[in-house]
Amino acid sequence: MSETRDEGIIEENLNEILRVRREKLAKLRQAGKDPFKITKFNPTHKSITILNEFESLENQEVVIAGRIMTKRVMGRASFAHILDSEGQIQIFVQINELGKEAYEDFKAMDIGDIIGVKGDVFRTKKGEISVRAKEITLLAKSLQPLPEKWHGLKDTDLRYRQRHVDLIVNPDVKKTFIIRSKVIQQIRNYLDARGFIEVDTPILHNTAGGAAARPFITHHNTLDIDMYLRIATELHLKRLIVGGFDKVYEMGRIFRNEGMSIKHNPEFTSIELYQAYADYEDMMDLTEDMIATVAKEVLGTTQIEYQGQPIDLTPPWKRMTMIDAVKEYTGIDFNSFTEDEEAARALKEIGIDLDKPVTWGEALNIAFEERVEDKLIQPTFIINYPVEISPLAKRMNEDPRLTYRFELFITGRELANAFSELNDPIDQKERFMEQAKQRAAGDEEAHMMDEDFVNALEIGMPPTGGLGIGIDRLIMLLTDSYSIRDVILFPTMKPRD
RNA sequence: GACCCAUUAGCUCAGCUGGUAGAGCACUUGACUUUUAAUCAAGGAGUCCGGCGUUCGAAUCGCCGAUGGGUCACCA
């Protein structure tokens, strides 16, 4: 091994590609051309702007900057493609424009290097809009080779672990995250325009409430207490309704210590919003209008396709009670049962085995989840959920076994969950106590008792509609992404040895 | 958590019933002043995911493990 340690950058045992690039960097430094000493560069144009506005820019001087993606050297003239944040543009490099030394420097540059190019816009003989380089500045040396130019990076492990490389070589990935950003922006626009205010509630919770999920536990050293990463924003947002904000929302990260799948990541983004003096019907209206509006703003249409299935987001969306949905798909009419046992027997008759006794409401929900949920492809609001599984929703006046709650299903997946919020503190406390019983019986996902929240309800919360939407799943739908990992920039990964 | 599949050069992938590790891109050297998967010539590049075993001999067969993907379970 050659011990060229003077520059501190030639390490031993590197493969040839890495060694060669480090040697090139060392040479640049020796020649006083260290690219990493450059602090600033001022491009005047983006690649796509030049392509789009060629007529007015032809023969004009522009300055662009970006990454070399391809390079074709032919003796005294060369072509390369430069990738910037918007796209790619070709540059044409000739020895008699640059001079011998600069041309040799260019020839030594590698795919992956970041360069700045000053030159005139023109069209090549083959018709491609290009920049004829008059000056090329190396702005950063790339010491690692990029993946191959036409297959890109396919290995999912590498794509998720090295998202920066994925973004460079797979243009669709960047497109997905641009849409993600726009969707989030449009949701904010929509709500802001309707008088909602965006708030930030704590992520570190003393009680992990607002959902049925196992939390991540962490520790605060000074207070010497365990704390939970939030599993929902619900209980704090409702406190704000008590406090007199009539319309609030929070979009942010939620953490659930549960399994991972194409639909689940341990940390994900939700939006919850609450509107005083509104009910769950209002929340349905808002949900379908907001999602359709966002789709139109971002994609230009409410007719989309998800994994080959056409999906029509044009409102109004189908609304169906859970009882009717179960009746439609299984023939079982839960309205006809008055006893828990009858309901359980009906499940057995359609081949659903139970490992423990269930209530009427639990049986209804099991029938729905087992036999209906994945068939709801077009947007469908399933309304009126059993009270046992809805400890934060208001009981229906018409049937105290049910609540004013809905979930939204699209492509067989739950996208939103909403209710007329339970604001009766006595009922809320009883529901928490029921949950606490289940928790004591070993259900780690049952809700925790939150006395402080009950106290807030005792102060008095107006009738309120609340809505939660899984942002990642919405983005999956709108970007036709198969896995939640394709809409999260840095999905949770196991560390490698 | 269970089961199935994958892991070979920087990347994308071949590698048959066990017999000297391959291709394309990328890289190096040379030629080339309008290429665009540039071309032509030559060259270098490997912990075949890791460990153990079977065997005269293992990328290939077996067992254990790692990571990823998928299906199921879990996720009101």
Coordinates of C-alpha atoms (C1' of nucleotides) in Angstrom, one line a residue:
Chain A
M1 CA 0.0 0.0 0.0
S2 CA 1.3 3.4 -0.9
E3 CA 1.4 5.6 2.1
T4 CA 0.5 8.9 0.5
R5 CA -0.8 10.3 3.8
D6 CA 0.4 13.8 3.2
E7 CA -3.1 15.0 2.3
G8 CA -4.7 12.7 4.9
I9 CA -7.2 11.5 2.3
I10 CA -5.6 8.4 0.8
E11 CA -6.6 5.5 3.0
E12 CA -5.3 2.0 2.7
N13 CA -7.3 -0.9 1.4
L14 CA -9.7 1.1 -0.7
N15 CA -11.0 -0.3 -3.9
E16 CA -9.7 1.2 -7.1
I17 CA -12.6 3.6 -7.7
L18 CA -12.4 5.1 -4.3
R19 CA -8.6 5.3 -4.4
V20 CA -8.6 7.0 -7.8
R21 CA -11.0 9.7 -6.8
R22 CA -9.1 10.5 -3.6
E23 CA -6.0 10.7 -5.6
K24 CA -7.7 13.2 -8.0
L25 CA -8.8 15.3 -5.0
A26 CA -5.2 15.2 -3.6
K27 CA -3.9 16.4 -6.9
L28 CA -6.4 19.2 -7.0
R29 CA -5.3 20.3 -3.6
Q30 CA -1.7 20.2 -4.5
A31 CA -2.5 22.4 -7.5
G32 CA -4.3 24.9 -5.3
K33 CA -7.7 23.9 -6.7
D34 CA -9.3 22.4 -3.7
P35 CA -13.0 22.4 -4.5
F36 CA -14.0 22.2 -0.8
K37 CA -12.6 25.7 -0.2
I38 CA -15.3 27.2 -2.4
T39 CA -18.0 28.7 -0.2
K40 CA -20.5 30.1 -2.6
F41 CA -21.6 30.0 -6.2
N42 CA -24.3 31.9 -8.0
P43 CA -26.3 30.1 -10.7
T44 CA -28.6 32.3 -12.7
H45 CA -30.8 29.6 -14.2
K46 CA -32.2 26.1 -13.5
S47 CA -32.0 23.4 -16.1
I48 CA -35.7 23.2 -16.7
T49 CA -36.0 27.0 -17.1
I50 CA -33.5 26.9 -19.9
L51 CA -35.3 24.1 -21.6
N52 CA -38.7 25.8 -21.3
E53 CA -37.5 29.3 -22.2
F54 CA -35.1 28.4 -24.9
E55 CA -36.5 30.9 -27.4
S56 CA -35.7 33.9 -25.2
L57 CA -32.5 32.4 -23.9
E58 CA -30.8 31.2 -27.1
N59 CA -27.3 32.6 -27.4
Q60 CA -27.7 34.2 -23.9
E61 CA -25.1 33.6 -21.2
V62 CA -26.3 31.5 -18.3
V63 CA -24.7 30.1 -15.2
I64 CA -25.9 26.7 -14.0
A65 CA -24.8 24.4 -11.2
G66 CA -25.4 20.7 -10.5
R67 CA -24.2 17.2 -10.5
I68 CA -22.5 15.5 -13.5
M69 CA -24.7 12.6 -14.4
T70 CA -23.2 11.4 -17.7
K71 CA -20.0 12.3 -19.5
R72 CA -19.0 11.6 -23.1
V73 CA -15.4 12.7 -23.8
M74 CA -14.2 12.8 -27.4
G75 CA -10.7 14.1 -27.6
R76 CA -11.1 17.8 -28.0
A77 CA -14.9 18.1 -27.3
S78 CA -17.1 16.5 -24.7
F79 CA -20.8 16.3 -23.6
A80 CA -22.1 15.9 -20.2
H81 CA -25.5 16.1 -18.5
I82 CA -25.9 18.2 -15.4
L83 CA -28.6 17.4 -12.8
D84 CA -29.9 20.3 -10.7
S85 CA -32.9 20.4 -8.4
E86 CA -35.3 20.7 -11.4
G87 CA -33.9 18.3 -13.9
Q88 CA -31.1 17.8 -16.3
I89 CA -29.5 19.8 -19.1
Q90 CA -26.6 18.9 -21.4
I91 CA -23.4 20.9 -21.5
F92 CA -21.0 21.0 -24.4
V93 CA -17.4 21.4 -23.6
Q94 CA -14.7 22.2 -26.2
I95 CA -11.0 22.6 -25.8
N96 CA -10.8 25.9 -27.8
E97 CA -13.5 27.5 -25.6
L98 CA -12.0 26.5 -22.3
G99 CA -8.3 26.3 -23.0
K100 CA -6.1 23.2 -22.6
E101 CA -5.7 23.3 -18.8
A102 CA -9.4 23.8 -18.0
Y103 CA -10.3 21.1 -20.6
E104 CA -7.9 18.6 -19.0
D105 CA -9.4 19.5 -15.6
F106 CA -12.8 18.8 -17.0
K107 CA -11.7 15.4 -18.4
A108 CA -10.5 14.5 -14.9
M109 CA -13.9 15.3 -13.4
D110 CA -16.1 12.3 -12.5
I111 CA -19.8 11.5 -12.7
G112 CA -21.2 12.6 -9.4
D113 CA -19.0 15.7 -9.1
I114 CA -20.8 19.0 -8.5
I115 CA -19.9 21.7 -10.9
G116 CA -20.8 25.2 -11.9
V117 CA -20.9 26.1 -15.6
K118 CA -21.0 29.4 -17.3
G119 CA -21.8 29.4 -21.0
D120 CA -24.2 30.2 -23.8
V121 CA -27.5 28.5 -24.5
F122 CA -27.7 26.8 -27.9
R123 CA -29.1 23.9 -29.7
T124 CA -26.8 21.1 -30.9
K125 CA -26.8 19.6 -34.3
K126 CA -28.9 16.7 -33.0
G127 CA -31.4 19.2 -31.6
E128 CA -30.7 19.1 -27.9
I129 CA -30.8 22.4 -26.0
S130 CA -27.5 22.7 -24.3
V131 CA -25.0 25.1 -22.6
R132 CA -21.7 25.7 -24.4
A133 CA -19.3 25.9 -21.5
K134 CA -17.0 28.9 -21.3
E135 CA -16.0 28.3 -17.7
I136 CA -16.4 25.2 -15.5
T137 CA -15.8 25.3 -11.7
L138 CA -15.6 22.2 -9.6
L139 CA -17.7 22.9 -6.6
A140 CA -17.5 19.6 -4.8
K141 CA -15.7 16.3 -5.5
S142 CA -17.7 13.1 -5.3
L143 CA -15.5 10.4 -3.8
Q144 CA -18.1 7.6 -4.3
P145 CA -19.3 6.2 -7.5
L146 CA -23.0 6.6 -8.3
P147 CA -25.2 3.7 -9.3
E148 CA -25.5 2.7 -12.9
K149 CA -27.1 5.2 -15.2
W150 CA -30.0 3.4 -16.6
H151 CA -31.0 0.8 -14.0
G152 CA -30.6 3.3 -11.2
L153 CA -30.6 2.0 -7.6
K154 CA -33.0 -0.8 -7.2
D155 CA -32.0 -2.6 -4.0
T156 CA -34.7 -1.4 -1.5
D157 CA -32.4 -1.8 1.4
L158 CA -29.9 0.6 -0.1
R159 CA -32.6 2.9 -1.4
Y160 CA -34.0 3.5 2.1
R161 CA -30.7 3.6 3.9
Q162 CA -29.1 5.9 1.3
R163 CA -32.1 8.0 0.3
H164 CA -29.7 10.7 -0.9
V165 CA -28.4 8.4 -3.6
D166 CA -32.0 7.2 -4.4
L167 CA -33.0 10.8 -4.9
I168 CA -30.1 11.5 -7.2
V169 CA -30.6 8.5 -9.5
N170 CA -34.3 7.8 -9.4
P171 CA -36.2 10.9 -10.6
D172 CA -39.6 9.5 -9.6
V173 CA -38.6 9.4 -6.0
K174 CA -38.0 13.1 -6.0
K175 CA -41.4 13.6 -7.7
T176 CA -43.1 11.7 -4.9
F177 CA -41.6 13.9 -2.2
I178 CA -42.4 17.1 -4.1
I179 CA -46.0 16.0 -4.3
R180 CA -45.9 15.1 -0.6
S181 CA -44.7 18.7 0.2
K182 CA -47.4 20.2 -2.0
V183 CA -50.2 18.1 -0.5
I184 CA -49.2 19.2 3.0
Q185 CA -49.0 22.8 1.9
Q186 CA -52.5 22.6 0.3
I187 CA -54.0 21.0 3.4
R188 CA -52.6 24.0 5.4
N189 CA -53.9 26.4 2.8
Y190 CA -57.3 24.8 3.0
L191 CA -57.6 24.9 6.7
D192 CA -56.0 28.3 7.2
A193 CA -58.5 29.7 4.7
R194 CA -61.3 28.4 6.8
G195 CA -60.2 29.9 10.0
F196 CA -58.3 27.0 11.6
I197 CA -55.2 27.8 13.5
E198 CA -52.2 25.5 13.6
V199 CA -50.8 24.7 17.0
D200 CA -48.0 22.7 18.5
T201 CA -48.7 20.4 21.4
P202 CA -46.1 18.4 23.2
I203 CA -44.5 15.3 21.8
L204 CA -43.3 14.2 25.2
H205 CA -46.3 13.0 27.2
N206 CA -46.8 11.9 30.8
T207 CA -49.8 9.8 29.7
A208 CA -49.9 8.3 26.2
G209 CA -53.5 9.0 25.3
G210 CA -55.8 9.6 22.4
A211 CA -55.4 6.3 20.7
A212 CA -55.1 2.6 21.4
A213 CA -51.5 1.9 20.7
R214 CA -48.3 0.9 22.5
P215 CA -46.1 3.9 23.1
F216 CA -42.3 4.4 23.0
I217 CA -41.0 5.2 26.4
T218 CA -38.2 7.5 27.2
H219 CA -36.7 9.1 30.3
H220 CA -36.3 12.7 31.5
N221 CA -33.2 12.9 33.6
T222 CA -33.8 16.0 35.6
L223 CA -37.3 15.2 36.5
D224 CA -36.3 11.5 36.8
I225 CA -39.5 10.3 35.2
D226 CA -40.4 8.1 32.3
M227 CA -42.2 9.9 29.5
Y228 CA -44.0 8.7 26.4
L229 CA -43.7 9.8 22.8
R230 CA -47.1 10.8 21.8
I231 CA -49.4 8.3 20.1
A232 CA -51.9 10.9 19.1
T233 CA -52.5 14.7 19.4
E234 CA -56.1 14.3 20.4
L235 CA -56.3 15.0 24.1
H236 CA -54.2 18.2 24.0
L237 CA -56.1 19.6 21.0
K238 CA -59.4 19.1 22.8
R239 CA -58.0 20.9 25.8
L240 CA -57.5 23.8 23.4
I241 CA -61.2 23.6 22.4
V242 CA -62.0 23.8 26.1
G243 CA -59.7 26.8 26.3
G244 CA -61.7 28.6 23.7
F245 CA -60.0 28.0 20.3
D246 CA -62.9 27.1 18.1
K247 CA -60.9 25.6 15.2
V248 CA -57.5 24.1 15.7
Y249 CA -55.3 21.6 13.9
E250 CA -51.9 20.0 14.3
M251 CA -49.9 18.2 11.7
G252 CA -47.0 16.3 13.0
R253 CA -45.2 13.2 13.9
I254 CA -46.9 10.4 15.9
F255 CA -45.0 7.4 17.3
R256 CA -46.4 4.0 17.8
N257 CA -44.3 1.1 19.1
E258 CA -45.9 -1.5 16.9
G259 CA -45.3 -3.7 13.9
M260 CA -44.0 -2.4 10.6
S261 CA -45.6 -3.1 7.2
I262 CA -46.3 -1.5 3.9
K263 CA -49.0 0.5 5.8
H264 CA -47.2 1.1 9.1
N265 CA -44.0 2.9 10.1
P266 CA -43.2 3.4 13.8
E267 CA -43.2 7.2 13.3
F268 CA -45.7 8.6 10.9
T269 CA -47.4 11.9 10.2
S270 CA -51.0 12.7 11.1
I271 CA -53.2 15.7 11.0
E272 CA -55.9 16.1 13.7
L273 CA -58.3 19.0 13.6
Y274 CA -61.1 20.0 15.9
Q275 CA -64.0 22.3 15.3
A276 CA -66.3 23.5 18.1
Y277 CA -70.0 23.4 17.6
A278 CA -69.6 20.9 14.8
D279 CA -70.5 17.2 14.6
Y280 CA -69.2 14.2 12.7
E281 CA -71.4 15.0 9.7
D282 CA -69.6 18.3 9.3
M283 CA -66.3 16.3 9.6
M284 CA -67.4 14.1 6.7
D285 CA -68.2 17.1 4.6
L286 CA -64.9 18.7 5.4
T287 CA -62.9 15.5 4.8
E288 CA -64.3 14.8 1.3
D289 CA -64.1 18.4 0.3
M290 CA -60.6 18.9 1.6
I291 CA -59.1 15.7 0.1
A292 CA -60.8 16.4 -3.3
T293 CA -59.7 20.0 -3.2
V294 CA -56.1 19.0 -2.4
A295 CA -56.1 16.4 -5.2
K296 CA -57.4 19.0 -7.7
E297 CA -54.8 21.6 -6.6
V298 CA -51.9 19.2 -6.6
L299 CA -52.7 16.6 -9.3
G300 CA -55.3 18.6 -11.3
T301 CA -57.9 16.0 -11.0
T302 CA -60.1 13.9 -8.6
Q303 CA -59.9 10.9 -10.9
I304 CA -56.8 9.0 -9.8
E305 CA -55.4 5.6 -10.1
Y306 CA -53.9 3.5 -7.3
Q307 CA -51.9 0.4 -8.2
G308 CA -54.0 0.0 -11.4
Q309 CA -57.4 0.6 -9.8
P310 CA -59.2 3.8 -10.8
I311 CA -60.3 5.8 -7.8
D312 CA -62.8 8.6 -8.0
L313 CA -62.3 11.2 -5.3
T314 CA -65.1 13.4 -6.6
P315 CA -67.6 14.2 -3.7
P316 CA -70.0 13.3 -2.3
W317 CA -68.6 10.0 -1.1
K318 CA -70.6 7.0 0.0
R319 CA -71.8 7.0 3.6
M320 CA -72.8 3.7 5.1
T321 CA -73.4 2.6 8.7
M322 CA -71.2 -0.2 10.0
I323 CA -74.3 -2.3 10.6
D324 CA -75.5 -1.8 7.0
A325 CA -72.0 -2.5 5.6
V326 CA -71.7 -5.7 7.5
K327 CA -75.2 -6.7 6.4
E328 CA -74.4 -6.0 2.8
Y329 CA -71.2 -8.0 2.8
T330 CA -72.1 -10.9 5.1
G331 CA -75.9 -11.0 5.3
I332 CA -75.8 -10.7 9.1
D333 CA -78.1 -8.1 10.5
F334 CA -76.7 -6.9 13.8
N335 CA -79.8 -4.8 14.4
S336 CA -81.7 -8.1 14.9
F337 CA -79.5 -9.1 17.9
T338 CA -80.1 -8.0 21.4
E339 CA -77.7 -10.4 23.2
D340 CA -73.9 -10.6 22.9
E341 CA -74.1 -14.4 22.5
E342 CA -76.3 -14.0 19.4
A343 CA -73.8 -11.8 17.8
A344 CA -70.9 -14.1 18.6
R345 CA -72.9 -17.1 17.2
A346 CA -73.5 -15.2 14.0
L347 CA -69.7 -14.7 13.6
K348 CA -69.1 -18.3 14.0
E349 CA -71.7 -19.1 11.4
I350 CA -69.7 -17.2 8.8
G351 CA -66.5 -18.9 9.8
I352 CA -64.9 -16.4 12.2
D353 CA -63.5 -18.1 15.2
L354 CA -63.3 -16.2 18.5
D355 CA -60.7 -17.0 21.2
K356 CA -62.7 -15.1 23.9
P357 CA -66.2 -13.9 24.6
V358 CA -67.1 -10.7 22.8
T359 CA -69.7 -8.1 23.2
W360 CA -72.3 -7.2 20.5
G361 CA -70.2 -4.2 19.5
E362 CA -66.9 -6.1 19.4
A363 CA -68.5 -8.7 17.3
L364 CA -69.9 -6.1 14.9
N365 CA -66.4 -4.6 14.6
I366 CA -64.8 -8.0 14.0
A367 CA -67.3 -8.8 11.3
F368 CA -66.5 -5.4 9.7
E369 CA -62.8 -5.8 9.8
E370 CA -62.8 -9.4 8.6
R371 CA -65.3 -9.2 5.9
V372 CA -65.8 -5.6 4.7
E373 CA -62.9 -3.4 5.2
D374 CA -60.6 -4.5 2.4
K375 CA -63.5 -4.4 -0.1
L376 CA -64.1 -0.7 0.3
I377 CA -62.1 0.5 -2.7
Q378 CA -63.9 3.7 -3.6
P379 CA -64.0 6.4 -0.9
T380 CA -66.5 5.3 1.7
F381 CA -67.4 6.7 5.1
I382 CA -68.3 3.9 7.5
I383 CA -70.3 5.5 10.3
N384 CA -71.7 4.7 13.8
Y385 CA -69.0 2.6 15.5
P386 CA -69.6 0.5 18.6
V387 CA -69.0 2.4 21.9
E388 CA -66.6 -0.3 23.3
I389 CA -64.0 0.5 20.6
S390 CA -64.6 4.2 20.6
P391 CA -63.8 5.5 24.1
L392 CA -63.5 9.2 23.0
A393 CA -66.6 9.4 20.8
K394 CA -70.0 10.7 21.8
R395 CA -72.7 8.0 22.3
M396 CA -75.6 8.1 19.8
N397 CA -78.9 9.4 21.1
E398 CA -80.7 6.9 18.8
D399 CA -78.7 3.8 20.0
P400 CA -76.4 4.0 23.1
R401 CA -74.5 1.0 21.9
L402 CA -73.1 3.1 19.1
T403 CA -71.2 6.4 18.7
Y404 CA -71.2 9.3 16.3
R405 CA -68.0 8.1 14.7
F406 CA -66.8 7.4 11.2
E407 CA -63.7 6.1 9.5
L408 CA -62.9 6.7 5.9
F409 CA -61.8 3.9 3.7
I410 CA -60.2 4.1 0.3
T411 CA -58.4 1.2 -1.5
G412 CA -59.4 -1.0 1.5
R413 CA -57.4 1.1 3.9
E414 CA -58.3 3.3 6.7
L415 CA -57.4 6.9 5.9
A416 CA -59.3 8.9 8.5
N417 CA -61.1 8.6 11.8
A418 CA -63.4 11.1 13.2
F419 CA -66.2 11.6 15.7
S420 CA -68.6 13.9 17.4
E421 CA -66.3 14.3 20.4
L422 CA -67.4 12.9 23.8
N423 CA -67.7 16.0 26.0
D424 CA -69.5 14.4 28.9
P425 CA -66.9 14.2 31.6
I426 CA -68.8 11.6 33.7
D427 CA -69.2 9.3 30.7
Q428 CA -65.5 9.9 29.6
K429 CA -64.3 8.9 33.1
E430 CA -66.3 5.7 33.0
R431 CA -65.0 4.9 29.5
F432 CA -61.4 5.5 30.8
M433 CA -62.1 3.2 33.7
E434 CA -63.4 0.5 31.4
Q435 CA -60.2 0.9 29.3
A436 CA -58.1 0.7 32.5
K437 CA -59.8 -2.5 33.3
Q438 CA -58.8 -3.9 29.9
R439 CA -55.3 -2.6 30.5
A440 CA -55.0 -4.3 33.8
A441 CA -56.2 -7.5 32.1
G442 CA -53.2 -7.3 29.8
D443 CA -54.3 -5.2 26.9
E444 CA -51.2 -3.1 26.3
E445 CA -53.1 -1.0 23.8
A446 CA -56.0 0.0 25.9
H447 CA -56.2 3.7 26.7
M448 CA -54.6 5.1 29.8
M449 CA -56.6 7.0 32.4
D450 CA -56.0 10.7 31.9
E451 CA -57.4 12.5 35.0
D452 CA -56.1 15.8 33.7
F453 CA -58.1 15.5 30.5
V454 CA -61.2 14.5 32.4
N455 CA -60.7 17.6 34.5
A456 CA -60.6 19.7 31.3
L457 CA -63.9 18.2 30.2
E458 CA -65.3 19.1 33.6
I459 CA -64.4 22.7 32.9
G460 CA -66.7 22.3 29.9
M461 CA -66.0 21.5 26.2
P462 CA -68.6 22.6 23.6
P463 CA -70.0 20.0 21.3
T464 CA -67.1 19.4 18.9
G465 CA -66.3 17.6 15.8
G466 CA -62.8 16.1 15.5
L467 CA -61.0 14.4 12.6
G468 CA -57.7 12.6 12.2
I469 CA -56.1 11.8 8.8
G470 CA -53.1 9.6 8.2
I471 CA -51.0 11.9 6.0
D472 CA -48.6 9.2 4.8
R473 CA -51.5 7.0 3.6
L474 CA -53.1 10.0 1.9
I475 CA -49.8 10.6 0.1
M476 CA -49.5 7.0 -0.8
L477 CA -52.9 7.2 -2.5
L478 CA -52.1 10.5 -4.3
T479 CA -48.7 9.3 -5.5
D480 CA -49.7 5.8 -6.3
S481 CA -47.0 4.5 -3.9
Y482 CA -47.1 0.8 -2.9
S483 CA -45.4 1.1 0.4
I484 CA -45.5 3.7 3.2
R485 CA -41.7 3.6 3.0
D486 CA -41.9 5.2 -0.4
V487 CA -43.5 8.3 1.0
I488 CA -41.3 8.6 4.1
L489 CA -37.9 10.0 3.2
F490 CA -36.0 8.1 5.9
P491 CA -38.1 5.1 7.0
T492 CA -37.3 3.3 10.1
M493 CA -34.6 0.7 9.4
K494 CA -32.7 -1.8 11.6
P495 CA -29.1 -0.8 12.0
R496 CA -26.6 -2.9 10.2
D497 CA -23.7 -4.6 12.0
Chain B
rG1 C1' -44.0 -13.5 16.1
rA2 C1' -44.6 -17.5 11.8
rC3 C1' -43.7 -18.8 6.9
rC4 C1' -41.7 -17.8 1.9
rC5 C1' -38.0 -15.2 -1.2
rA6 C1' -33.5 -12.5 -1.9
rU7 C1' -28.2 -11.3 -0.7
rU8 C1' -22.3 -12.6 -6.2
rA9 C1' -17.4 -6.2 -8.5
rG10 C1' -19.4 0.7 -6.8
rC11 C1' -24.5 -0.4 -9.5
rU12 C1' -27.9 -3.8 -12.4
rC13 C1' -27.6 -8.9 -12.9
rA14 C1' -25.9 -14.1 -15.0
rG15 C1' -23.5 -18.2 -12.9
rC16 C1' -27.2 -25.5 -14.8
rU17 C1' -27.3 -31.8 -11.4
rG18 C1' -20.9 -29.2 -6.5
rG19 C1' -15.2 -28.9 -10.5
rU20 C1' -10.3 -22.5 -12.2
rA21 C1' -16.0 -16.4 -10.3
rG22 C1' -18.7 -13.7 -15.4
rA23 C1' -21.4 -9.7 -18.4
rG24 C1' -23.1 -4.6 -19.1
rC25 C1' -22.6 0.1 -16.9
rA26 C1' -19.0 2.6 -13.8
rC27 C1' -13.4 2.9 -13.3
rU28 C1' -8.0 3.2 -15.5
rU29 C1' -4.9 4.0 -20.1
rG30 C1' -4.9 5.3 -25.3
rA31 C1' -7.7 7.2 -30.0
rC32 C1' -11.5 10.6 -31.4
rU33 C1' -14.0 18.6 -32.0
rU34 C1' -21.8 17.6 -32.2
rU35 C1' -22.4 13.1 -28.5
rU36 C1' -26.7 11.5 -26.0
rA37 C1' -27.1 3.8 -23.3
rA38 C1' -21.2 7.8 -27.9
rU39 C1' -17.7 4.5 -30.4
rC40 C1' -13.1 1.7 -30.8
rA41 C1' -8.7 -0.8 -28.4
rA42 C1' -6.4 -2.5 -23.9
rG43 C1' -6.5 -3.1 -18.6
rG44 C1' -7.8 -3.2 -13.3
rA45 C1' -11.5 -4.4 -10.0
rG46 C1' -14.6 -9.8 -5.6
rU47 C1' -14.9 -11.3 2.6
rC48 C1' -19.9 -14.8 -3.7
rC49 C1' -24.0 -11.5 3.5
rG50 C1' -21.5 -14.0 8.1
rG51 C1' -20.3 -18.6 10.8
rC52 C1' -20.3 -23.8 11.2
rG53 C1' -20.8 -28.4 8.7
rU54 C1' -21.0 -32.2 4.5
rU55 C1' -17.3 -33.2 0.6
rC56 C1' -11.1 -34.7 -2.5
rG57 C1' -13.5 -30.0 -3.8
rA58 C1' -18.9 -25.3 -1.9
rA59 C1' -21.2 -19.0 -4.8
rU60 C1' -23.9 -23.8 -5.6
rC61 C1' -25.8 -28.8 -0.7
rG62 C1' -27.2 -28.7 5.0
rC63 C1' -27.6 -26.1 9.8
rC64 C1' -27.4 -21.5 12.6
rG65 C1' -27.3 -16.2 12.3
rA66 C1' -27.7 -11.0 9.9
rU67 C1' -30.2 -7.5 6.8
rG68 C1' -33.9 -6.5 3.2
rG69 C1' -38.6 -7.7 0.7
rG70 C1' -43.3 -10.2 0.7
rU71 C1' -47.6 -12.9 2.9
rC72 C1' -50.0 -13.8 7.4
rA73 C1' -50.5 -12.4 12.6
rC74 C1' -50.6 -7.8 15.4
rC75 C1' -52.1 -2.8 14.5
rA76 C1' -60.0 -0.3 18.3

